[in-house]
Short mmCIF file of C-alpha atoms in Angstrom, two decimals:
data_model
loop_
_atom_site.label_atom_id
_atom_site.label_comp_id
_atom_site.label_asym_id
_atom_site.label_seq_id
_atom_site.Cartn_x
_atom_site.Cartn_y
_atom_site.Cartn_z
CA UNK U 1 23.58 2.31 -5.05
CA UNK U 2 20.35 0.42 -5.73
CA UNK U 3 21.38 -2.19 -3.17
CA UNK U 4 22.29 0.36 -0.50
CA UNK U 5 19.04 2.33 -0.63
CA UNK U 6 16.92 -0.84 -0.82
CA UNK U 7 18.50 -2.00 2.44
CA UNK U 8 17.90 1.39 4.06
CA UNK U 9 14.14 1.26 3.51
CA UNK U 10 13.76 -2.50 4.06
CA UNK U 11 15.39 -2.83 7.48
CA UNK U 12 12.09 -3.19 9.40
CA UNK U 13 11.00 -6.02 7.05
CA UNK U 14 14.42 -7.69 7.32
CA UNK U 15 14.40 -7.64 11.12
CA UNK U 16 10.79 -8.81 11.18
CA UNK U 17 11.73 -11.69 8.88
CA UNK U 18 14.63 -12.60 11.16
CA UNK U 19 12.38 -12.41 14.23
CA UNK U 20 14.34 -9.59 15.89
CA UNK U 21 13.29 -6.25 17.33
CA UNK U 22 15.72 -3.69 15.83
CA UNK U 23 15.06 -1.25 18.67
CA UNK U 24 15.92 -3.69 21.48
CA UNK U 25 19.18 -2.52 23.11
CA UNK U 26 20.91 -5.85 22.42
CA UNK U 27 19.98 -5.62 18.71
CA UNK U 28 21.00 -2.02 17.94
CA UNK U 29 24.53 -3.17 17.07
CA UNK U 30 23.05 -5.52 14.42
CA UNK U 31 21.11 -2.59 12.99
CA UNK U 32 24.17 -0.34 12.82
CA UNK U 33 26.38 -3.07 11.34
CA UNK U 34 23.85 -3.79 8.59
CA UNK U 35 23.88 -0.10 7.75
CA UNK U 36 27.60 0.60 8.16
CA UNK U 37 29.34 -2.76 7.62
CA UNK U 38 29.25 -2.49 3.82
CA UNK U 39 30.40 1.14 4.02
CA UNK U 40 33.25 0.22 6.36
CA UNK U 41 34.61 -2.54 4.10
CA UNK U 42 34.47 -0.38 0.99
CA UNK U 43 36.11 2.55 2.80
CA UNK U 44 38.98 0.33 3.96
CA UNK U 45 39.59 -1.56 0.69
CA UNK U 46 39.00 0.94 -2.13
CA UNK U 47 42.51 2.39 -2.04
CA UNK U 48 44.11 -1.07 -2.04
CA UNK U 49 41.91 -2.27 -4.91
CA UNK U 50 42.55 0.95 -6.81
CA UNK U 51 46.28 0.42 -6.45
CA UNK U 52 45.96 -3.26 -7.49
CA UNK U 53 43.91 -2.09 -10.48
CA UNK U 54 46.79 0.15 -11.52
CA UNK U 55 49.11 -2.86 -11.32
CA UNK U 56 47.04 -5.88 -12.45
CA UNK U 57 44.40 -4.20 -14.62
CA UNK U 58 41.40 -2.04 -13.73
CA UNK U 59 38.89 -3.91 -15.88
CA UNK U 60 40.04 -7.22 -14.38
CA UNK U 61 39.30 -6.06 -10.83
CA UNK U 62 36.10 -4.27 -11.83
CA UNK U 63 34.67 -7.42 -13.42
CA UNK U 64 35.75 -9.59 -10.50
CA UNK U 65 34.05 -7.11 -8.15
CA UNK U 66 30.77 -7.50 -10.03
CA UNK U 67 31.02 -11.29 -9.73
CA UNK U 68 31.77 -11.22 -5.97
CA UNK U 69 28.98 -8.72 -5.35
CA UNK U 70 26.48 -10.92 -7.22
CA UNK U 71 27.46 -14.13 -5.40
CA UNK U 72 27.24 -12.33 -2.05
CA UNK U 73 23.77 -11.00 -2.96
CA UNK U 74 22.63 -14.59 -3.56
CA UNK U 75 24.14 -15.61 -0.22
CA UNK U 76 22.31 -12.73 1.56
CA UNK U 77 19.00 -13.94 0.13
CA UNK U 78 19.71 -17.52 1.25
CA UNK U 79 20.87 -17.07 4.86
CA UNK U 80 19.54 -20.21 6.56
CA UNK U 81 18.98 -19.04 10.13
CA UNK U 82 16.83 -16.46 11.92
CA UNK U 83 17.35 -14.56 15.15
CA UNK U 84 20.83 -13.42 16.16
CA UNK U 85 22.49 -16.13 14.06
CA UNK U 86 20.64 -14.98 10.95
CA UNK U 87 21.56 -11.36 11.63
CA UNK U 88 25.25 -12.27 11.97
CA UNK U 89 25.14 -14.34 8.76
CA UNK U 90 23.52 -11.45 6.91
CA UNK U 91 26.09 -8.98 8.23
CA UNK U 92 28.93 -11.32 7.17
CA UNK U 93 27.53 -11.58 3.64
CA UNK U 94 27.09 -7.79 3.53
CA UNK U 95 30.80 -7.51 4.34
CA UNK U 96 31.58 -9.82 1.40
CA UNK U 97 29.32 -7.64 -0.76
CA UNK U 98 31.47 -4.73 0.39
CA UNK U 99 34.60 -6.45 -0.98
CA UNK U 100 32.98 -6.67 -4.41
CA UNK U 101 31.63 -3.15 -4.10
CA UNK U 102 35.10 -1.84 -3.25
CA UNK U 103 36.53 -3.39 -6.43
CA UNK U 104 33.78 -1.72 -8.47
CA UNK U 105 34.02 1.67 -6.78
CA UNK U 106 37.81 1.83 -6.82
CA UNK U 107 38.15 1.21 -10.55
CA UNK U 108 35.00 2.58 -12.20
CA UNK U 109 36.03 6.24 -12.08
CA UNK U 110 39.54 5.38 -13.32
CA UNK U 111 38.11 3.33 -16.22
CA UNK U 112 35.89 6.24 -17.30
CA UNK U 113 38.80 8.69 -16.95
CA UNK U 114 40.95 6.44 -19.15
CA UNK U 115 38.22 6.15 -21.78
CA UNK U 116 37.54 9.86 -22.29
CA UNK U 117 39.86 12.76 -23.20
CA UNK U 118 40.04 15.74 -20.84
CA UNK U 119 37.60 17.83 -22.88
CA UNK U 120 34.82 15.21 -22.54
CA UNK U 121 35.62 13.79 -19.13
CA UNK U 122 33.37 16.02 -17.02
CA UNK U 123 30.30 15.06 -19.05
CA UNK U 124 31.15 11.34 -18.82
CA UNK U 125 31.57 11.50 -15.05
CA UNK U 126 28.34 13.50 -14.82
CA UNK U 127 26.46 10.70 -16.61
CA UNK U 128 28.07 8.23 -14.20
CA UNK U 129 26.78 10.17 -11.18
CA UNK U 130 23.30 10.26 -12.77
CA UNK U 131 23.35 6.46 -13.00
CA UNK U 132 24.40 6.17 -9.36
CA UNK U 133 21.75 8.57 -8.10
CA UNK U 134 19.04 7.01 -10.25
CA UNK U 135 19.92 3.66 -8.65
CA UNK U 136 19.68 5.23 -5.21
CA UNK U 137 16.20 6.65 -5.82
CA UNK U 138 14.89 3.51 -7.55
CA UNK U 139 16.13 1.50 -4.57
CA UNK U 140 13.87 3.47 -2.21
CA UNK U 141 10.79 2.79 -4.33
CA UNK U 142 11.63 -0.84 -5.22
CA UNK U 143 12.62 -1.57 -1.62
CA UNK U 144 9.30 -0.22 -0.36
CA UNK U 145 7.40 -2.51 -2.73
CA UNK U 146 9.53 -5.66 -2.30
CA UNK U 147 9.72 -5.44 1.49
CA UNK U 148 5.90 -5.65 1.55
CA UNK U 149 6.19 -8.97 -0.30
CA UNK U 150 9.18 -10.74 1.32
CA UNK U 151 12.37 -9.51 2.93
CA UNK U 152 14.58 -11.90 0.93
CA UNK U 153 13.35 -10.31 -2.30
CA UNK U 154 15.29 -7.11 -1.49
CA UNK U 155 18.51 -9.10 -2.02
CA UNK U 156 17.31 -11.18 -4.97
CA UNK U 157 16.62 -8.02 -6.98
CA UNK U 158 20.38 -7.31 -7.16
CA UNK U 159 21.11 -10.71 -8.68
CA UNK U 160 19.89 -10.23 -12.30
CA UNK U 161 21.57 -6.81 -12.39
CA UNK U 162 24.78 -8.36 -11.05
CA UNK U 163 24.68 -11.26 -13.53
CA UNK U 164 24.11 -8.87 -16.43
CA UNK U 165 26.87 -6.53 -15.25
CA UNK U 166 29.31 -9.41 -14.81
CA UNK U 167 28.55 -10.80 -18.29
CA UNK U 168 28.78 -7.43 -20.04
CA UNK U 169 31.95 -6.53 -18.12
CA UNK U 170 33.86 -9.68 -18.99
CA UNK U 171 32.63 -9.42 -22.58
CA UNK U 172 33.47 -5.77 -23.27
CA UNK U 173 35.91 -4.39 -20.67
CA UNK U 174 39.52 -5.39 -21.29
CA UNK U 175 42.83 -4.01 -20.09
CA UNK U 176 45.78 -3.15 -22.25
CA UNK U 177 48.47 -5.86 -22.16
CA UNK U 178 50.48 -5.55 -18.97
CA UNK U 179 54.24 -5.17 -18.92
CA UNK U 180 55.23 -8.48 -17.27
CA UNK U 181 58.81 -7.32 -16.82
CA UNK U 182 57.64 -4.74 -14.29
CA UNK U 183 57.66 -6.12 -10.76
CA UNK U 184 54.40 -5.77 -8.83
CA UNK U 185 54.94 -5.04 -5.16
CA UNK U 186 52.25 -4.88 -2.48
CA UNK U 187 52.81 -2.45 0.38
CA UNK U 188 51.81 -4.84 3.17
CA UNK U 189 52.66 -2.55 6.08
CA UNK U 190 50.83 0.33 4.45
CA UNK U 191 47.78 -1.81 3.80
CA UNK U 192 47.73 -3.16 7.36
CA UNK U 193 48.15 0.19 9.13
CA UNK U 194 45.65 1.92 6.86
CA UNK U 195 43.05 -0.86 7.02
CA UNK U 196 43.24 -1.52 10.77
CA UNK U 197 43.42 2.21 11.56
CA UNK U 198 40.35 3.06 9.49
CA UNK U 199 38.46 0.03 10.85
CA UNK U 200 39.29 1.16 14.39
CA UNK U 201 37.87 4.64 13.80
CA UNK U 202 34.73 3.52 11.96
CA UNK U 203 33.95 0.75 14.47
CA UNK U 204 34.42 3.27 17.30
CA UNK U 205 31.92 5.59 15.61
CA UNK U 206 29.44 2.71 15.33
CA UNK U 207 29.63 1.94 19.05
CA UNK U 208 29.90 5.60 20.05
CA UNK U 209 26.28 6.08 18.96
CA UNK U 210 25.06 3.35 21.31
CA UNK U 211 24.28 3.94 25.00
CA UNK U 212 27.05 3.01 27.43
CA UNK U 213 26.58 2.59 31.17
CA UNK U 214 24.47 5.51 32.35
CA UNK U 215 25.37 7.67 29.37
CA UNK U 216 23.12 8.42 26.39
CA UNK U 217 26.00 7.58 24.02
CA UNK U 218 29.14 5.49 24.15
CA UNK U 219 31.87 8.06 23.43
CA UNK U 220 33.36 7.51 26.90
CA UNK U 221 33.42 3.71 26.51
CA UNK U 222 36.96 2.28 26.80
CA UNK U 223 36.64 0.31 23.53
CA UNK U 224 35.43 3.43 21.70
CA UNK U 225 38.33 5.49 23.04
CA UNK U 226 40.81 2.71 22.18
CA UNK U 227 39.36 2.49 18.66
CA UNK U 228 39.56 6.24 18.08
CA UNK U 229 43.02 6.81 19.59
CA UNK U 230 44.50 3.59 18.17
CA UNK U 231 42.97 4.24 14.75
CA UNK U 232 44.39 7.75 14.54
CA UNK U 233 47.81 6.51 15.70
CA UNK U 234 47.85 3.81 12.99
CA UNK U 235 46.85 6.31 10.29
CA UNK U 236 49.70 8.58 11.38
CA UNK U 237 52.04 5.57 11.17
CA UNK U 238 50.59 4.87 7.71
CA UNK U 239 51.58 8.35 6.56
CA UNK U 240 55.13 7.85 7.82
CA UNK U 241 55.41 4.42 6.15
CA UNK U 242 54.10 5.67 2.80
CA UNK U 243 56.80 8.32 2.63
CA UNK U 244 59.55 5.73 3.16
CA UNK U 245 58.64 2.61 1.16
CA UNK U 246 59.65 2.15 -2.47
CA UNK U 247 56.18 1.13 -3.78
CA UNK U 248 53.64 2.80 -1.49
CA UNK U 249 49.96 1.95 -1.38
CA UNK U 250 49.25 5.69 -1.78
CA UNK U 251 51.84 7.94 -3.32
CA UNK U 252 51.68 10.75 -0.75
CA UNK U 253 53.31 13.06 -3.28
CA UNK U 254 49.92 13.19 -5.00
CA UNK U 255 48.80 15.47 -2.19
CA UNK U 256 51.41 17.99 -3.32
CA UNK U 257 49.29 18.43 -6.47
CA UNK U 258 47.07 21.39 -5.68
CA UNK U 259 44.02 20.18 -7.62
CA UNK U 260 44.24 16.70 -6.06
CA UNK U 261 44.62 17.92 -2.46
CA UNK U 262 41.96 20.62 -2.76
CA UNK U 263 39.53 18.27 -4.54
CA UNK U 264 39.88 15.55 -1.91
CA UNK U 265 39.39 18.05 0.93
CA UNK U 266 36.18 19.35 -0.63
CA UNK U 267 35.09 15.78 -1.42
CA UNK U 268 35.36 14.86 2.28
CA UNK U 269 33.51 17.96 3.50
CA UNK U 270 30.76 17.59 0.90
CA UNK U 271 30.28 13.92 1.76
CA UNK U 272 29.96 14.71 5.46
CA UNK U 273 27.45 17.52 4.93
CA UNK U 274 25.31 15.63 2.41
CA UNK U 275 25.37 12.44 4.49
CA UNK U 276 24.14 14.40 7.51
CA UNK U 277 21.47 16.07 5.36
CA UNK U 278 20.08 12.72 4.20
CA UNK U 279 19.64 11.31 7.71
CA UNK U 280 18.24 14.52 9.17
CA UNK U 281 15.71 15.01 6.37
CA UNK U 282 14.53 11.39 6.65
CA UNK U 283 14.00 11.71 10.43
CA UNK U 284 12.36 15.12 9.92
CA UNK U 285 9.88 13.70 7.42
CA UNK U 286 9.28 10.31 9.03
CA UNK U 287 9.21 11.40 12.66
CA UNK U 288 7.33 14.71 12.37
CA UNK U 289 6.06 16.07 9.05
CA UNK U 290 4.50 12.99 7.42
CA UNK U 291 2.60 11.80 10.55
CA UNK U 292 1.28 15.36 11.07
CA UNK U 293 -0.03 15.28 7.50
CA UNK U 294 -1.96 12.04 7.84
CA UNK U 295 0.59 9.32 6.98
CA UNK U 296 0.89 6.28 9.23
CA UNK U 297 4.31 5.67 10.77
CA UNK U 298 4.56 2.35 8.88
CA UNK U 299 4.18 4.08 5.50
CA UNK U 300 6.61 6.94 6.17
CA UNK U 301 9.84 5.31 4.84
CA UNK U 302 8.41 4.94 1.33
CA UNK U 303 6.78 8.38 1.33
CA UNK U 304 9.92 10.04 2.67
CA UNK U 305 11.77 8.72 -0.38
CA UNK U 306 9.07 10.11 -2.66
CA UNK U 307 8.93 13.51 -0.96
CA UNK U 308 12.73 13.78 -1.19
CA UNK U 309 12.56 13.31 -4.95
CA UNK U 310 13.41 17.03 -5.54
CA UNK U 311 16.93 16.38 -4.16
CA UNK U 312 17.41 13.63 -6.71
CA UNK U 313 15.97 15.72 -9.55
CA UNK U 314 18.33 18.59 -8.72
CA UNK U 315 21.31 16.25 -8.76
CA UNK U 316 20.20 14.54 -11.98
CA UNK U 317 19.61 17.83 -13.79
CA UNK U 318 22.90 19.39 -12.78
CA UNK U 319 25.30 16.43 -13.14
CA UNK U 320 25.81 16.04 -16.90
CA UNK U 321 25.22 19.77 -17.59
CA UNK U 322 27.80 20.94 -15.06
CA UNK U 323 30.22 18.22 -16.15
CA UNK U 324 29.88 19.20 -19.80
CA UNK U 325 30.26 22.93 -19.09
CA UNK U 326 33.28 22.31 -16.88
CA UNK U 327 34.92 20.59 -19.86
CA UNK U 328 34.80 23.98 -21.58
CA UNK U 329 35.22 26.47 -18.74
CA UNK U 330 37.13 24.54 -16.07
CA UNK U 331 36.16 23.10 -12.70
CA UNK U 332 36.59 26.10 -10.39
CA UNK U 333 33.38 28.07 -11.19
CA UNK U 334 31.27 24.96 -10.69
CA UNK U 335 32.91 23.60 -7.54
CA UNK U 336 32.77 27.05 -5.91
CA UNK U 337 29.21 27.68 -7.13
CA UNK U 338 27.99 24.27 -6.00
CA UNK U 339 29.44 24.76 -2.52
CA UNK U 340 27.88 28.22 -2.24
CA UNK U 341 24.44 26.98 -3.30
CA UNK U 342 24.55 24.08 -0.82
CA UNK U 343 25.66 26.38 2.03
CA UNK U 344 22.80 28.79 1.28
CA UNK U 345 20.25 25.94 1.20
CA UNK U 346 21.44 24.62 4.58
CA UNK U 347 20.96 28.07 6.13
CA UNK U 348 17.50 28.39 4.54
CA UNK U 349 16.44 24.96 5.87
CA UNK U 350 17.20 26.17 9.40
CA UNK U 351 14.91 29.18 8.91
CA UNK U 352 11.74 27.34 7.85
CA UNK U 353 9.32 25.96 10.51
CA UNK U 354 9.42 22.26 11.38
CA UNK U 355 5.83 21.88 10.09
CA UNK U 356 6.75 23.51 6.79
CA UNK U 357 4.92 24.30 3.57
CA UNK U 358 6.00 21.42 1.34
CA UNK U 359 6.65 23.52 -1.77
CA UNK U 360 9.08 25.76 0.14
CA UNK U 361 10.83 22.65 1.46
CA UNK U 362 10.86 21.07 -2.02
CA UNK U 363 12.52 24.14 -3.56
CA UNK U 364 15.21 24.24 -0.85
CA UNK U 365 16.13 20.55 -1.08
CA UNK U 366 16.05 20.82 -4.89
CA UNK U 367 18.58 23.66 -4.66
CA UNK U 368 20.72 21.55 -2.32
CA UNK U 369 20.66 18.65 -4.79
CA UNK U 370 21.36 21.08 -7.64
CA UNK U 371 24.40 22.40 -5.77
CA UNK U 372 25.65 18.85 -5.20
CA UNK U 373 25.19 18.02 -8.87
CA UNK U 374 26.96 21.19 -9.98
CA UNK U 375 29.91 20.38 -7.73
CA UNK U 376 30.47 16.62 -8.02
CA UNK U 377 31.37 15.84 -11.65
CA UNK U 378 33.71 18.87 -12.15
CA UNK U 379 35.46 18.14 -8.84
CA UNK U 380 35.89 14.45 -9.73
CA UNK U 381 37.20 15.34 -13.20
CA UNK U 382 39.68 17.81 -11.69
CA UNK U 383 40.95 15.18 -9.22
CA UNK U 384 41.31 12.42 -11.80
CA UNK U 385 42.88 14.66 -14.45
CA UNK U 386 45.52 15.96 -12.05
CA UNK U 387 47.30 12.61 -11.54
CA UNK U 388 49.41 10.52 -13.96
CA UNK U 389 47.45 7.82 -15.81
CA UNK U 390 49.41 5.04 -14.10
CA UNK U 391 48.08 6.17 -10.69
CA UNK U 392 44.44 6.82 -11.56
CA UNK U 393 43.25 3.65 -9.83
CA UNK U 394 44.89 4.68 -6.55
CA UNK U 395 43.57 8.24 -6.98
CA UNK U 396 40.06 6.90 -7.57
CA UNK U 397 40.41 4.73 -4.47
CA UNK U 398 41.51 7.71 -2.36
CA UNK U 399 38.54 9.69 -3.65
CA UNK U 400 36.13 6.85 -2.74
CA UNK U 401 37.76 6.49 0.69
CA UNK U 402 37.33 10.19 1.43
CA UNK U 403 33.71 10.00 0.28
CA UNK U 404 32.87 6.86 2.32
CA UNK U 405 34.78 8.12 5.36
CA UNK U 406 32.84 11.39 5.12
CA UNK U 407 29.54 9.50 5.03
CA UNK U 408 30.53 7.42 8.08
CA UNK U 409 31.78 10.46 9.97
CA UNK U 410 28.55 12.31 9.17
CA UNK U 411 26.52 9.55 10.84
CA UNK U 412 28.69 9.78 13.96
CA UNK U 413 28.97 13.57 14.09
CA UNK U 414 25.43 14.60 13.14
CA UNK U 415 23.63 11.85 15.05
CA UNK U 416 25.69 12.76 18.12
CA UNK U 417 24.85 16.45 17.77
CA UNK U 418 21.16 15.64 17.35
CA UNK U 419 21.11 13.20 20.28
CA UNK U 420 22.84 15.75 22.54
CA UNK U 421 20.30 18.37 21.49
CA UNK U 422 17.38 16.04 22.21
CA UNK U 423 18.82 14.89 25.55
CA UNK U 424 18.75 18.46 26.87
CA UNK U 425 15.05 19.10 26.22
CA UNK U 426 13.19 15.89 25.29
CA UNK U 427 13.07 14.10 28.71
CA UNK U 428 11.11 16.83 30.51
CA UNK U 429 8.77 17.34 27.56
CA UNK U 430 8.12 13.61 27.24
CA UNK U 431 7.59 13.04 30.97
CA UNK U 432 5.09 15.91 31.20
CA UNK U 433 3.30 14.85 28.03
CA UNK U 434 2.95 11.20 29.06
CA UNK U 435 1.64 12.04 32.53
CA UNK U 436 -0.93 14.43 31.01
CA UNK U 437 -2.37 11.42 29.13
CA UNK U 438 -2.66 9.18 32.20
CA UNK U 439 0.70 7.37 32.24
CA UNK U 440 2.03 6.93 35.78
CA UNK U 441 4.80 9.23 36.97
CA UNK U 442 7.27 6.36 37.46
CA UNK U 443 6.74 4.92 33.95
CA UNK U 444 6.81 8.42 32.42
CA UNK U 445 10.08 9.18 34.18
CA UNK U 446 11.67 5.88 33.12
CA UNK U 447 10.61 6.24 29.47
CA UNK U 448 11.61 9.90 29.31
CA UNK U 449 15.11 9.08 30.50
CA UNK U 450 15.74 6.34 27.96
CA UNK U 451 18.50 7.29 25.45
CA UNK U 452 17.01 9.46 22.65
CA UNK U 453 18.70 7.24 20.06
CA UNK U 454 15.79 4.80 20.50
CA UNK U 455 13.23 7.42 19.46
CA UNK U 456 15.36 8.49 16.49
CA UNK U 457 15.83 4.95 15.24
CA UNK U 458 12.11 4.22 15.69
CA UNK U 459 11.20 7.22 13.51
CA UNK U 460 13.96 6.35 11.04
CA UNK U 461 12.70 2.78 10.61
CA UNK U 462 9.00 3.65 10.36
CA UNK U 463 7.92 2.42 13.81
CA UNK U 464 5.52 4.24 16.11
CA UNK U 465 8.02 5.62 18.67
CA UNK U 466 5.62 6.01 21.62
CA UNK U 467 4.10 2.57 21.08
CA UNK U 468 7.61 1.05 21.02
CA UNK U 469 8.75 2.97 24.12
CA UNK U 470 5.67 2.13 26.23
CA UNK U 471 5.22 -1.48 25.09
CA UNK U 472 7.61 -3.10 27.65
CA UNK U 473 5.82 -1.46 30.62
CA UNK U 474 2.31 -2.38 29.47
CA UNK U 475 1.24 1.19 30.23
CA UNK U 476 -0.97 1.42 27.16
CA UNK U 477 -3.27 -1.27 28.60
CA UNK U 478 -3.67 0.48 31.97
CA UNK U 479 -7.03 2.12 32.81
CA UNK U 480 -7.12 5.89 32.48
CA UNK U 481 -4.34 5.98 29.86
CA UNK U 482 -5.30 7.71 26.60
CA UNK U 483 -3.66 5.06 24.40
CA UNK U 484 -5.40 6.25 21.24
CA UNK U 485 -3.91 9.74 21.50
CA UNK U 486 -0.48 8.54 22.65
CA UNK U 487 -0.08 6.16 19.70
CA UNK U 488 -1.80 8.45 17.22
CA UNK U 489 -0.07 10.41 14.48
CA UNK U 490 0.24 13.75 16.27
CA UNK U 491 1.40 13.14 19.86
CA UNK U 492 5.02 12.20 19.14
CA UNK U 493 5.54 14.79 16.34
CA UNK U 494 4.24 17.62 18.57
CA UNK U 495 6.35 16.31 21.46
CA UNK U 496 9.59 16.22 19.52
CA UNK U 497 9.16 19.32 17.32
CA UNK U 498 10.90 21.87 19.55
CA UNK U 499 13.77 19.60 20.72
CA UNK U 500 14.29 18.38 17.14
CA UNK U 501 14.46 21.93 15.76
CA UNK U 502 17.12 22.84 18.35
CA UNK U 503 19.24 19.93 17.16
CA UNK U 504 18.50 20.73 13.53
CA UNK U 505 19.86 24.25 13.92
CA UNK U 506 23.16 22.87 15.25
CA UNK U 507 23.44 20.17 12.55
CA UNK U 508 22.63 22.33 9.52
CA UNK U 509 24.74 25.23 10.78
CA UNK U 510 27.69 22.83 11.05
CA UNK U 511 26.94 21.59 7.52
CA UNK U 512 26.82 25.17 6.18
CA UNK U 513 30.19 25.92 7.80
CA UNK U 514 31.65 22.80 6.12
CA UNK U 515 30.35 24.04 2.77
CA UNK U 516 32.01 27.45 3.30
CA UNK U 517 35.33 25.75 4.13
CA UNK U 518 34.86 23.60 1.02
CA UNK U 519 34.17 26.72 -1.02
CA UNK U 520 37.49 28.23 0.10
CA UNK U 521 39.33 24.99 -0.71
CA UNK U 522 37.64 24.92 -4.15
CA UNK U 523 39.27 28.23 -5.01
CA UNK U 524 42.54 26.27 -5.25
CA UNK U 525 41.17 24.10 -8.05
CA UNK U 526 42.61 24.95 -11.47
CA UNK U 527 40.63 27.19 -13.77
CA UNK U 528 40.75 24.43 -16.36
CA UNK U 529 41.69 20.80 -15.90
CA UNK U 530 43.93 18.93 -18.27
CA UNK U 531 45.72 15.59 -18.21
CA UNK U 532 48.72 15.39 -15.93
CA UNK U 533 52.09 14.85 -17.60
CA UNK U 534 52.45 11.27 -18.79
CA UNK U 535 48.72 10.63 -19.08
CA UNK U 536 47.69 8.15 -21.73
CA UNK U 537 44.04 8.00 -22.74
CA UNK U 538 44.26 4.92 -24.94
CA UNK U 539 41.59 2.41 -23.85
#
């Protein structure tokens, strides 16, 4: 989590170090792959590594994952080239990091579930989510500091943590002796159809956000359509295969367990809504609110992380408390309550003005984080307690896949909704605004009709959007152009406020609807969770 959030805030420094403009059309794919490549690999591999953990030993794979992640972090810091070659090398090493991360993610929840009895499991998983979220917040702050020093430092910082984790893991985490008489079988067809199918969908989402031909996005691109349709077809084939093979990668009968099926459904919906929230709040703060309140565009990534601290505090406060209380009273009141609180906060965020009073905003995002914290640990404990001990690794992998897939889908769905909303109103507003400040009609028209994704990514990365959009034409150097106002801290925020709010209404309304559906699904969670038949909690 530390590594992921450090990368998020350090992307401008990384691209500057590589000598690439992240907003150039030919480089947007590098930007998206640095963001989503790690997520894609972990989403594809967590179920497989969870299943292998069930068979070979969870601690064994967890420790190996730490080692791979650490070596890949060193390789990221040492990429020899710059330019496109350096970007490709960095993306490749991020994919290797994802392999290690998948081993960690797939087995960590199962290891904790094994180590704690049912009446202490919610608290333990709550502490685990506190550690993850603390890493995420620290990454934003540390990344902001290190990226000012040198872009390679944002990868070196993971190395001592990785070395320590690898050493402690191999020293203290050990599996029970394995029954060597039991044959271990790998479901190759299941792994191939699942992996290729999920890769197809996630890659299609990545390229669907990029302009294609004369369109503002690439959803009509043949390769995007092939990826989506082919990916769905392979996942359907995966479901058929899993119901027919003797040793399936995922035992589809697990979905007949009410708590497991309901928990995974809510997990997916929550991940989508919260992933969309994160990106929208960052763009809201960096593109509009912070510049209007005196912050330079270059400083907005760090300050956005600081101003979003109430979300983290809400999550940190609620996690262990809700987990501990769910040990006594069951998961249902907390999963339902968490969904309800998040839905209400999404609706409230739609109702406040774009140039909000910060304390009102802070209370609302705190309540959203509180709802997420109330929901997560009890839902995880209910999922993991509902399956036999021998299948906890696979169950943990499925949970991580649903979570990562939800995060990836949220980027595709919510960015698309926002871009569509901006495309309907932003071009005319931008063209009129630019011409009023002396920019020629032809340049204003050309800039206004560029895909809105460029403006969003500029705000997201801490660049001055108008300066980036007008730089290729040289319009800012032309006589009669009010360059100071155009590149100041108020022109772009005022320009985008109304179009952004229109998109925000659509995005947060969709998120609130997802929370309501999740609330209904949470009603099917058991009142109390207990170990499934055949569970064995011996470490």
